Coordinates of C-alpha atoms and ligand atoms in Angstrom, one line a residue:
X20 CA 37.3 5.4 91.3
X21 CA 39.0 1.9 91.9
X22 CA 36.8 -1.2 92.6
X23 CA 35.8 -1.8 96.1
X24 CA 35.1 -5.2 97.0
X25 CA 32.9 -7.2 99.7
X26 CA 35.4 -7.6 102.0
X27 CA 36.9 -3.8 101.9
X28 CA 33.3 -3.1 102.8
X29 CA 32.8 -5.5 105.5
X30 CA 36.3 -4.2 106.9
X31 CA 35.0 -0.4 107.1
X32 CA 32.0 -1.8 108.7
X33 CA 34.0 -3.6 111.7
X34 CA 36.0 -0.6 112.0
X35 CA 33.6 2.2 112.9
X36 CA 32.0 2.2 116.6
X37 CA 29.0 3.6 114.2
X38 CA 27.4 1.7 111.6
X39 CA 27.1 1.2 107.8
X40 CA 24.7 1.5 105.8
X41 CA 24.7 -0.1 102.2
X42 CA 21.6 0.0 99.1
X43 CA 19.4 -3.0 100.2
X44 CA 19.5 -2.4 103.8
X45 CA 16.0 -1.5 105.9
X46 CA 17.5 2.0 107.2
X47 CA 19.4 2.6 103.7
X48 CA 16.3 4.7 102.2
X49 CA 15.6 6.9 105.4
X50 CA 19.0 7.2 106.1
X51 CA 19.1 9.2 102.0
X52 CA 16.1 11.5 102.7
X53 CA 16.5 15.1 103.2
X54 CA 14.8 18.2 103.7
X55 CA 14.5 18.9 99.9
X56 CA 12.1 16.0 98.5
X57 CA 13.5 17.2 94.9
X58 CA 16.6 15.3 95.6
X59 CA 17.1 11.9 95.4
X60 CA 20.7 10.8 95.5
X61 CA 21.3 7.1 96.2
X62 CA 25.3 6.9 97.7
X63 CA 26.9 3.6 97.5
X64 CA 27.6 3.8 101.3
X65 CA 26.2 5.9 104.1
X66 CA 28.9 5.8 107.4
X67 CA 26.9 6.4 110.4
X68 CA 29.6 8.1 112.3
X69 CA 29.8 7.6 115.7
X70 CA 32.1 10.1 116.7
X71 CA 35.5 11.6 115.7
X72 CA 37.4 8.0 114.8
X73 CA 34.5 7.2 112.6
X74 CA 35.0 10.4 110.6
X75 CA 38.7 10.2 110.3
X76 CA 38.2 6.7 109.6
X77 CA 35.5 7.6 106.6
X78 CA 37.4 10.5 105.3
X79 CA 40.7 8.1 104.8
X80 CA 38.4 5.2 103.5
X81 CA 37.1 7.4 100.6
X82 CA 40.5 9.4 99.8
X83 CA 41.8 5.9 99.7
X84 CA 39.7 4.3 97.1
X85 CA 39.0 7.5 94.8
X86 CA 35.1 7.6 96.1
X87 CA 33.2 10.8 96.2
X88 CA 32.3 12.1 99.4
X89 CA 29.9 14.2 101.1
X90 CA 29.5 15.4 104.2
X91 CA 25.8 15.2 105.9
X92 CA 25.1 17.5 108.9
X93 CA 21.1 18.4 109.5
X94 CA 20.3 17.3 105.8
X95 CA 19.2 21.0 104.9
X96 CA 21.0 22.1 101.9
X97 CA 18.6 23.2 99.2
X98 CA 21.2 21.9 97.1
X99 CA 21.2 18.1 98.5
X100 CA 25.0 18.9 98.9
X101 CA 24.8 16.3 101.9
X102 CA 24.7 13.5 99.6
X103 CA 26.5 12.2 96.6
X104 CA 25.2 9.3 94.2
X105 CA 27.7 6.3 94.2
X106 CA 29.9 7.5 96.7
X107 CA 30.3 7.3 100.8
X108 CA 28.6 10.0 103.0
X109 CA 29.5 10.5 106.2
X110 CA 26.4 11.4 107.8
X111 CA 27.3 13.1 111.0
X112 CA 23.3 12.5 112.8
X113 CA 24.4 10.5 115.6
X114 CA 26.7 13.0 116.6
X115 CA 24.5 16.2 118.6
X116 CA 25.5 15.9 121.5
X117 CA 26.3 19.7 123.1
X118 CA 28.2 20.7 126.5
X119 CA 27.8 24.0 127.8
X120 CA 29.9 25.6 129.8
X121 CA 27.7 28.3 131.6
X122 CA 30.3 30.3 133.3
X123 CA 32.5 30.1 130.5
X124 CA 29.8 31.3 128.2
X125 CA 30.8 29.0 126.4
X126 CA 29.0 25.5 124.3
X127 CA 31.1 22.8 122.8
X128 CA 28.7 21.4 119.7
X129 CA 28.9 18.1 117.9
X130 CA 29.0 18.0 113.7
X131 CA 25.5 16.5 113.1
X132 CA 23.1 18.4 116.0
X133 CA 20.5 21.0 115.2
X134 CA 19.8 24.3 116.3
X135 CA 17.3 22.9 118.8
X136 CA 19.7 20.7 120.3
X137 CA 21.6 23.9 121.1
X138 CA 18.9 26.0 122.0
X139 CA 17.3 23.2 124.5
X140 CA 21.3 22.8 126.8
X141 CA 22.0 26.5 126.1
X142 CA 18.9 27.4 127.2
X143 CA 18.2 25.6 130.5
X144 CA 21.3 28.5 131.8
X145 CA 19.5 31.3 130.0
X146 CA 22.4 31.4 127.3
X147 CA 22.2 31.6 123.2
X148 CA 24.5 32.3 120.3
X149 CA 23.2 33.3 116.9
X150 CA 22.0 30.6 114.9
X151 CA 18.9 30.4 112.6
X152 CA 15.2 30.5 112.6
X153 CA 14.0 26.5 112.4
X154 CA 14.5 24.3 115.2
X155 CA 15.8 21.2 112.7
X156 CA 18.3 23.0 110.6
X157 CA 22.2 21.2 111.1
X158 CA 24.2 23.7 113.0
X159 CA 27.2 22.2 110.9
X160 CA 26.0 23.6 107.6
X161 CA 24.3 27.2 108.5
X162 CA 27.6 27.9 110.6
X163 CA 29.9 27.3 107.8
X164 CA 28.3 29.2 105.4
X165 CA 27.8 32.2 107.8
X166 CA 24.6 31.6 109.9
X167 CA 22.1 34.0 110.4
X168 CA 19.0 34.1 112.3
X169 CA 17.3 36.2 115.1
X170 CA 20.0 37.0 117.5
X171 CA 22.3 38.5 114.8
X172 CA 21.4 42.0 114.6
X173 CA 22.6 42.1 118.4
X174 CA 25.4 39.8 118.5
X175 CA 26.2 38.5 114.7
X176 CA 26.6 35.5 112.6
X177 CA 27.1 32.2 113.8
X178 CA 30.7 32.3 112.4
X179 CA 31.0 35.6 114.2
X180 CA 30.5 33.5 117.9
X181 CA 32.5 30.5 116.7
X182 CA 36.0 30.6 119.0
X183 CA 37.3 27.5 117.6
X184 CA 36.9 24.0 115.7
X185 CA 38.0 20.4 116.0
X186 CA 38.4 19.2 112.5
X187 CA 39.4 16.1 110.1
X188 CA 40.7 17.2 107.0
X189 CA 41.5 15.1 103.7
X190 CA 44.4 14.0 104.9
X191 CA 42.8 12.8 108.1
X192 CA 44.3 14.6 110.7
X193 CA 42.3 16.2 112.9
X194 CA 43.0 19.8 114.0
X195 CA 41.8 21.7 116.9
X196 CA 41.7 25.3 115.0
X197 CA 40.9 28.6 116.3
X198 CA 42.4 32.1 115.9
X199 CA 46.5 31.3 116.8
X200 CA 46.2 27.4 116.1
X201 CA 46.0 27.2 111.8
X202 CA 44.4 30.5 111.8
X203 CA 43.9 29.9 107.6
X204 CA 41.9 27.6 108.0
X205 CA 39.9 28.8 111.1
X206 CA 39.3 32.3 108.6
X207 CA 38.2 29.6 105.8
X208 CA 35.6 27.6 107.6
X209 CA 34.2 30.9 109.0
X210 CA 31.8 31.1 105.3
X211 CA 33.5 28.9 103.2
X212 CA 31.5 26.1 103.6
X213 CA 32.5 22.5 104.0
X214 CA 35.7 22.7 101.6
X215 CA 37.7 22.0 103.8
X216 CA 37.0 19.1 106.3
X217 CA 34.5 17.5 108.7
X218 CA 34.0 20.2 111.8
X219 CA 33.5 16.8 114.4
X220 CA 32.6 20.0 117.3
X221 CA 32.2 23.6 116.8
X222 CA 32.8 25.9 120.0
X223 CA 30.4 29.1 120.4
X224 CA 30.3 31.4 122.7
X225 CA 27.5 32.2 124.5
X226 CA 25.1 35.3 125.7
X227 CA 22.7 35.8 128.1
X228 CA 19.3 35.7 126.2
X229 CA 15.7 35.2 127.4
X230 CA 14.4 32.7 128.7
X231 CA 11.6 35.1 127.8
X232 CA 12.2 37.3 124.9
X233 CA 9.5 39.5 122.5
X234 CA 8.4 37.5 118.8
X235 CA 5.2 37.0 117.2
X236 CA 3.8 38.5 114.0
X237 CA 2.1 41.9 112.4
X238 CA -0.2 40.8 109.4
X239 CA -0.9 43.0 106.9
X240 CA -3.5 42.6 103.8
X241 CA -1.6 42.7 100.3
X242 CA -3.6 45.2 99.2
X243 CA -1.1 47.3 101.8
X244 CA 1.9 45.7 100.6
X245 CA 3.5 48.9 98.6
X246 CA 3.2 51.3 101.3
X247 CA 3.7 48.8 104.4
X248 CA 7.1 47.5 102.3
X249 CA 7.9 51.2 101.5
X250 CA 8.1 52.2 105.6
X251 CA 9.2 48.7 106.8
X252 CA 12.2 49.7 104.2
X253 CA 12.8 53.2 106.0
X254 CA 12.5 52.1 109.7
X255 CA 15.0 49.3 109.4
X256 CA 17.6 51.6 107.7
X257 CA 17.5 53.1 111.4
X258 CA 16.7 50.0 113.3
X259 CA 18.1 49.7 116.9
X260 CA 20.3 46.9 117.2
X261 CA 18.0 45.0 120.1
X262 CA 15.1 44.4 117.1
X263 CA 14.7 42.1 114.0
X264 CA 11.7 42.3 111.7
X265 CA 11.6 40.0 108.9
X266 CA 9.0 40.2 106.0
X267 CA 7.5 37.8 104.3
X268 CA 5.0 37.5 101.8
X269 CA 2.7 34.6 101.3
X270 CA -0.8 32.7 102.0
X271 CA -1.9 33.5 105.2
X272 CA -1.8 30.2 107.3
X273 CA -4.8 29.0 109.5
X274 CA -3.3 30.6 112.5
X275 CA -5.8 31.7 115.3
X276 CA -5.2 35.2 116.1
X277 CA -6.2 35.6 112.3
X278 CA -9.7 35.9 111.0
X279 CA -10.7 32.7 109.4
X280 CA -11.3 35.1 106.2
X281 CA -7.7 35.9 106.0
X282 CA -6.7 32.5 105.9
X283 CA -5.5 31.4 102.6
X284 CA -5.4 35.0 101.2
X285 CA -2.1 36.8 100.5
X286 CA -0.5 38.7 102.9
X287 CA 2.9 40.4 104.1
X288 CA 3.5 39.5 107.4
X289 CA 6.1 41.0 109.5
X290 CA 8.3 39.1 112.4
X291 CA 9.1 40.7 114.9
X292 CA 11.6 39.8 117.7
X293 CA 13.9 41.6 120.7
X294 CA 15.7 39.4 123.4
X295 CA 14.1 42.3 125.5
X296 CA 10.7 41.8 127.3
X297 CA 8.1 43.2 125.5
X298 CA 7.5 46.3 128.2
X299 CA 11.3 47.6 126.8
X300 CA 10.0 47.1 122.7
X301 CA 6.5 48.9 123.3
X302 CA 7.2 51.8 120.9
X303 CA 9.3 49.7 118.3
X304 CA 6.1 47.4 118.1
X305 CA 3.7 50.1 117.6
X306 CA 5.8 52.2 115.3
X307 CA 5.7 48.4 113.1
X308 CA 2.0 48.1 113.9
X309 CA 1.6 51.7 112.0
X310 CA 2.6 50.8 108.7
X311 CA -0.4 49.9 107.8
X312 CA -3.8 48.4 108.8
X313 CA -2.9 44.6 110.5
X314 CA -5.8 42.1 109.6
X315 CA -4.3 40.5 112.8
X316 CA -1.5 40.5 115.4
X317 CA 0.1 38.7 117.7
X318 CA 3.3 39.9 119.6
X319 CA 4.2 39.6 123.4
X320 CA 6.9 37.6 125.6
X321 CA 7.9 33.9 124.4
X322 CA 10.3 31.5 125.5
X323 CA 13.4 31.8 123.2
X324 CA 13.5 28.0 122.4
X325 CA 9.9 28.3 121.8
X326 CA 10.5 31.1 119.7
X327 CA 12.9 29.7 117.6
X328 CA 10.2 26.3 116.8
X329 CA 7.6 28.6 115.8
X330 CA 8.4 28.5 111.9
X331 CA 9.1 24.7 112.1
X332 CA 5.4 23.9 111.1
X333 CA 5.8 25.6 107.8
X334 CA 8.9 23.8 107.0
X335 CA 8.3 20.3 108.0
X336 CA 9.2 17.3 104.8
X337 CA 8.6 16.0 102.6
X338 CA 8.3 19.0 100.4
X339 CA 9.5 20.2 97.0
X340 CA 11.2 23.1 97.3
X341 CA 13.3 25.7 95.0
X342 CA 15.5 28.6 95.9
X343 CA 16.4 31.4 94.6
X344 CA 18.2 33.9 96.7
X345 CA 19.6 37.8 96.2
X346 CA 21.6 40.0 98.9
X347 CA 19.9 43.6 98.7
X348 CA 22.1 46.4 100.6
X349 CA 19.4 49.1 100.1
X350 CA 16.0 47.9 98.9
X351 CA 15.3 50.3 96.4
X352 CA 11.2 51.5 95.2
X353 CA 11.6 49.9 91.8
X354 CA 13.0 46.3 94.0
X355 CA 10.0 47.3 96.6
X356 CA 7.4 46.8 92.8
X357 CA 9.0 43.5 91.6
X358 CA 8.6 41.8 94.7
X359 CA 5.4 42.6 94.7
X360 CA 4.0 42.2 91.5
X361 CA 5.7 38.2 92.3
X362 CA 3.9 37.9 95.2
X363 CA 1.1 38.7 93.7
X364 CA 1.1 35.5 91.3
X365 CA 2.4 32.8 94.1
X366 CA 2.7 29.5 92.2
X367 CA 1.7 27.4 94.8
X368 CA 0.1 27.4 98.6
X369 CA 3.3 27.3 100.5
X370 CA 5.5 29.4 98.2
X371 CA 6.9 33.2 100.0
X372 CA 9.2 35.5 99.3
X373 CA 11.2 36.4 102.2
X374 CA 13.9 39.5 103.4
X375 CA 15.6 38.5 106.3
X376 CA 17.1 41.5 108.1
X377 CA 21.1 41.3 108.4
X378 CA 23.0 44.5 109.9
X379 CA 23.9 45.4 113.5
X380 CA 26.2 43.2 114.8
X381 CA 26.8 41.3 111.7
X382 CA 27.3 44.4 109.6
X383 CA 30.3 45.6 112.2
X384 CA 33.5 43.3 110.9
X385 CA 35.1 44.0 107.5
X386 CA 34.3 41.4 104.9
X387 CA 37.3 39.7 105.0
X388 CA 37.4 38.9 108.5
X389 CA 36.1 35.9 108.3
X390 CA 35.0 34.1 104.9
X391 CA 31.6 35.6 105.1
X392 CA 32.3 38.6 102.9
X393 CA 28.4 39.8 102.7
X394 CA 28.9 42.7 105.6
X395 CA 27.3 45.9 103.6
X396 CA 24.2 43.0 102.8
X397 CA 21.3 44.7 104.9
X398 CA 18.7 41.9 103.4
X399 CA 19.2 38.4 102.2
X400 CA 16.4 37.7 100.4
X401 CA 14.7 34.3 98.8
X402 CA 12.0 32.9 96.8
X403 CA 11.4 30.2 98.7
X404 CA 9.3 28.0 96.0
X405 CA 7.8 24.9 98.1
X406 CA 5.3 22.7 96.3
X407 CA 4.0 19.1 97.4
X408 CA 3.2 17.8 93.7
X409 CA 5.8 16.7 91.0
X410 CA 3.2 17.7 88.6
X411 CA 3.9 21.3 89.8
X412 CA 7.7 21.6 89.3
X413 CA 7.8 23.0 86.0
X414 CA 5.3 25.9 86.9
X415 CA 7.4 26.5 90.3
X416 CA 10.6 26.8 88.9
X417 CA 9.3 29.3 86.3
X418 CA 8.2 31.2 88.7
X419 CA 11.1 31.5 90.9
X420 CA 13.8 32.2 87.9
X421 CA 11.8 34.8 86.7
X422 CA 11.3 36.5 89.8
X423 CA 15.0 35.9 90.4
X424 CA 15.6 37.6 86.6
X425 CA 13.5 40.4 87.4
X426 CA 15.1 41.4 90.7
X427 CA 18.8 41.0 90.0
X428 CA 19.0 44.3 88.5
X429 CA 17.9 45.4 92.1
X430 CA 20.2 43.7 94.1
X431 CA 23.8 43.6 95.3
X432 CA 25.3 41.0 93.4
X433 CA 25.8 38.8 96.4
X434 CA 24.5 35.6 97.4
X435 CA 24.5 33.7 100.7
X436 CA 26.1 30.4 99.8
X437 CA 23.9 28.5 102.0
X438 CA 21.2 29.6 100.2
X439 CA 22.2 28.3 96.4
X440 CA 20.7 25.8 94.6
X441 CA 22.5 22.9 93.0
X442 CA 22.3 24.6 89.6
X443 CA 24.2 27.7 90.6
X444 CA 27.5 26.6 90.5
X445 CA 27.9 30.0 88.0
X446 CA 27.2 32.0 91.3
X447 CA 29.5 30.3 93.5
X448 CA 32.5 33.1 92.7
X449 CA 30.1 36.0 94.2
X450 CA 28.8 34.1 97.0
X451 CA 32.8 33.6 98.0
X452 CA 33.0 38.1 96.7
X453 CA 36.1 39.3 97.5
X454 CA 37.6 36.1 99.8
X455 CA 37.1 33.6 96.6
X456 CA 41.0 33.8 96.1
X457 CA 42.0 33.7 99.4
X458 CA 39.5 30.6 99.9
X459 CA 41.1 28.8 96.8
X460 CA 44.7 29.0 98.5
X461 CA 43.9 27.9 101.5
X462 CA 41.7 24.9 100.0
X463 CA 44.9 24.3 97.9
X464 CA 46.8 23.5 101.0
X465 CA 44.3 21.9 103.1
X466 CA 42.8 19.8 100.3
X467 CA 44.6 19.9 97.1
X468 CA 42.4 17.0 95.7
X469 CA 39.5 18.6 96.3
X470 CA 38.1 15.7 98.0
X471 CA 35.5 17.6 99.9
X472 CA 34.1 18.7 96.8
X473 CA 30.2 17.8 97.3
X474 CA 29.3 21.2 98.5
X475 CA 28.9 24.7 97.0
X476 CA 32.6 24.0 95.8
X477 CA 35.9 26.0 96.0
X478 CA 38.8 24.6 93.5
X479 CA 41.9 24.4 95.0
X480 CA 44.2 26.8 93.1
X481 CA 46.9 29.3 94.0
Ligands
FAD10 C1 14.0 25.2 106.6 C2 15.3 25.9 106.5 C3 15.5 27.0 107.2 C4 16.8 27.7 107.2 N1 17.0 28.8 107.9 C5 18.2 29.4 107.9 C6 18.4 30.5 108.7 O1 17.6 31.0 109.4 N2 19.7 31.1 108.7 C7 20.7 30.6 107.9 O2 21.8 31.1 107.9 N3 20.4 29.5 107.1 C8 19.2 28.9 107.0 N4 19.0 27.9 106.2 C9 20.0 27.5 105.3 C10 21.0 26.5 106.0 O3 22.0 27.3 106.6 C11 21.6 25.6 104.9 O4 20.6 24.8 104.3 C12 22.7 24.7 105.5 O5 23.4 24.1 104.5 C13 22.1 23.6 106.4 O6 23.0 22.9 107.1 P1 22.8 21.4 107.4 O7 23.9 20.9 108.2 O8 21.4 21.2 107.9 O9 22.8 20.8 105.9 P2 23.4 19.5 105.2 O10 22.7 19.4 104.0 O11 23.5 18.4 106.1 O12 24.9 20.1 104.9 C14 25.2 21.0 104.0 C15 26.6 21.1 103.7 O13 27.3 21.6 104.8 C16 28.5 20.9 105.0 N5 28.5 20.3 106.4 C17 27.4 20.2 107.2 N6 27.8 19.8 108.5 C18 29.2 19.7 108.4 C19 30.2 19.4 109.3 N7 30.0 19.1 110.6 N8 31.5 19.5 108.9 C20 31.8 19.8 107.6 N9 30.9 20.1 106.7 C21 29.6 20.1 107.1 C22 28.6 19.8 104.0 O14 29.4 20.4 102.9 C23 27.2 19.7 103.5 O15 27.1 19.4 102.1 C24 17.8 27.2 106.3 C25 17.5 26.0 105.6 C26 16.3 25.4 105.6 C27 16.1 24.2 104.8

């Protein structure tokens, strides 16, 4: 890394329409918080980009002078990926705007917005595409690793809906990419992460969805957890494309429809959601319902945009949190016994162990049609480990790697790269599976230096 001086500084500060942010300054320690409160990276310089000069403008500046880089989008990466000590990040959180295009179907997406931003102008023309379950997650990250959420059974990942990409790579170009224009490197940002430059907008196409759709939540005591896991297991094998039903074990929160004696208590609680209306989900809702006995229940029409906020109160920072995430194709009786006998020794309050439900739509293309290569994955699962105390971190993380130990034997061998942590750079090969190789050669042409290397990183190599 060469020496930057005051004046190099002060000269990339005049030259972005955004602003630049330095250690010292009064915005400098918000601007370097993130979701995860475990991390705490302090970057030499944080570039505020304004828009697409900015980023070209950022991305030449660090190539220039040998400084590391990252790229921030939402801020979400368990793995703090978004920012890099000593170096420059170009943090994209000025830039959300989104344009839809309602006849089109279609929604033109800046870098730094969130899913709500999408879900708020897509939604005011009764329009959607797949992205994930809480509101404040960067559309920028989830997409490029894959993107998952409740609208993928029915019409499938976020990469799946992306039609093309403006994007700056290390040379500082930037290409508008899509399936004829660079179609490499359109195949490579669909999973691979952000190897390969900054996305400034992402366009998705759009479906009619809502504005009313079916959620809400079936809670079952732990007591019921073998059998209610057991036939939640065997009636999503089967599962009509129109439904999602997530399970997740944890403390009950204080929510109303539950008795106040369940609050606090362990329980498995199953989401339910259809972009139908709750009249054309009657029997699917009552065939969840009979799993088991619910201590509580609360299912019926929602807004979509409200629907995907309603997880945003468990997520909300500052929290410490720890990942640990397997891909299950089947979820076998033995796999069924380890999650439980985890869940039943929950190191702290907020801590849960979660399947989402993959297939449909997003189990339809082969795995290397785009970079997302998990398409047999039925269930991404993860420990999601999420403490408040610093005191607590050594108990939290035992936890979650020895759950993780116990249940690898169990699972696919995949891993959703957006759900690694920053010590699992040994996992990175099977979160890439069979499109690792592929990935390398095209990050060898796009970015031999590997200058976008502050993510869950791809060496350039042929
Ligand atoms: C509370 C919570 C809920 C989640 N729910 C889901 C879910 O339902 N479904 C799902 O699929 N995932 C989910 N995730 C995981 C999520 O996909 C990843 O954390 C993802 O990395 C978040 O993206 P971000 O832009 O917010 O993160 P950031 O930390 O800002 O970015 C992560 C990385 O993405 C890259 N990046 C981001 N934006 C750009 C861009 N515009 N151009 C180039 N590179 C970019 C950079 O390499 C960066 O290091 C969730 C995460 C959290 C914390």
């Amino acid at each position: 890394m060469s020496t930057i001086g005051v004046s190099e500084i002060d000269e990339l500060q005049r030259s972005l329409r955004g602003s630049l942010l330095v250690p010292g300054e009064p915005d400098y320690d918000e601007a370097r918080k993130i979701w995860n409160a475990m991390i705490d990276k302090r970057p030499a310089m944080i570039a505020r980009c304004a828009g697409s000069a900015d980023v070209r403008t950022a991305v030449n500046f660090a190539r220039d002078h040998g400084l590391p880089l990252a790229v921030r989008g939402g801020g979400h990466n368990i793995a703090g990926s978004a920012l890099v000590n000593d170096g420059l990040v170009i943090d994209l959180s000025r830039m959300r705007s989104v344009q839809v295009a309602a006849h089109d179907m279609r929604a033109w997406v800046e870098g730094g917005a969130i899913l709500g931003d999408v879900d708020h102008e897509a939604q005011s023309f009764g329009l959607a595409t797949p992205l994930g379950i809480n509101s404040t997650t960067g559309v920028g990250g989830l997409t490029l690793g894959g993107g998952f959420g409740w609208l993928t059974r029915k019409h499938g990942l976020a990469v799946d809906n992306l039609v093309s990409a403006d994007i700056v790579i290390a040379s500082g170009e930037r290409l508008h990419i899509d399936h004829d224009s660079h179609p490499d490197l359109f195949w490579a940002i669909r999973g691979g992460g952000g190897n390969f430059g900054v996305v400034t907008t992402f366009e998705f196409a759009l479906h009619a969805v809502g504005p009313m759709v079916t959620g809400g939540l079936i809670v079952f005591p732990f007591a019921q957890a073998g059998p209610v896991l057991r036939k939640y297991r065997d009636y999503v094998e089967a599962l009509d494309d129109n439904v999602s039903v997530w399970a997740v074990l944890r403390k009950a929160p204080p929510l109303p429809f539950l008795p106040a004696a369940v609050h606090g208590t362990d329980v498995v609680a199953l989401a339910f959601f259809s972009p139908q209306p709750p009249e054309a989900v009657q029997s699917a809702i009552a065939d969840v319902r009979a799993f088991g006995e619910p201590v509580g229940e609360h299912v019926g029409a929602v807004p979509y945009a409200a629907w995907q906020q309603v997880f945003d109160p468990l997520l909300i920072p500052p929290a410490r949190n720890y990942w640990k995430s397997h891909n299950f194709n089947q979820l076998s009786d033995a796999a069924i016994d380890v999650v439980i006998a985890y869940a039943s020794k929950l190191p702290s309050e907020q801590s849960e162990i979660f399947l989402g439900l993959l297939g449909g739509a997003a189990n339809t293309h082969a795995p290397d049609a785009t970079a997302y290569p998990h398409r047999e994955a039925l269930y991404a699962m993860n420990v999601h480990t999420r403490w408040l105390d610093p005191a607590e971190d050594a108990a939290c993380l035992a936890w979650a790697r020895e759950f993780f130990k116990a249940a690898a034997p169990h699972a696919a061998g995949g891993v959703y790269i957006n759900f690694l942590n920053e010590d699992e750079a040994d996992r990175i090969a099977a979160a890439y599976g069979p499109n690792y190789r592929r990935l390398k050669e095209v990050k060898a042409q796009y970015d031999p230096d590997n200058l976008f290397r502050s993510n869950q990183n791809i060496r350039p190599g042929v």
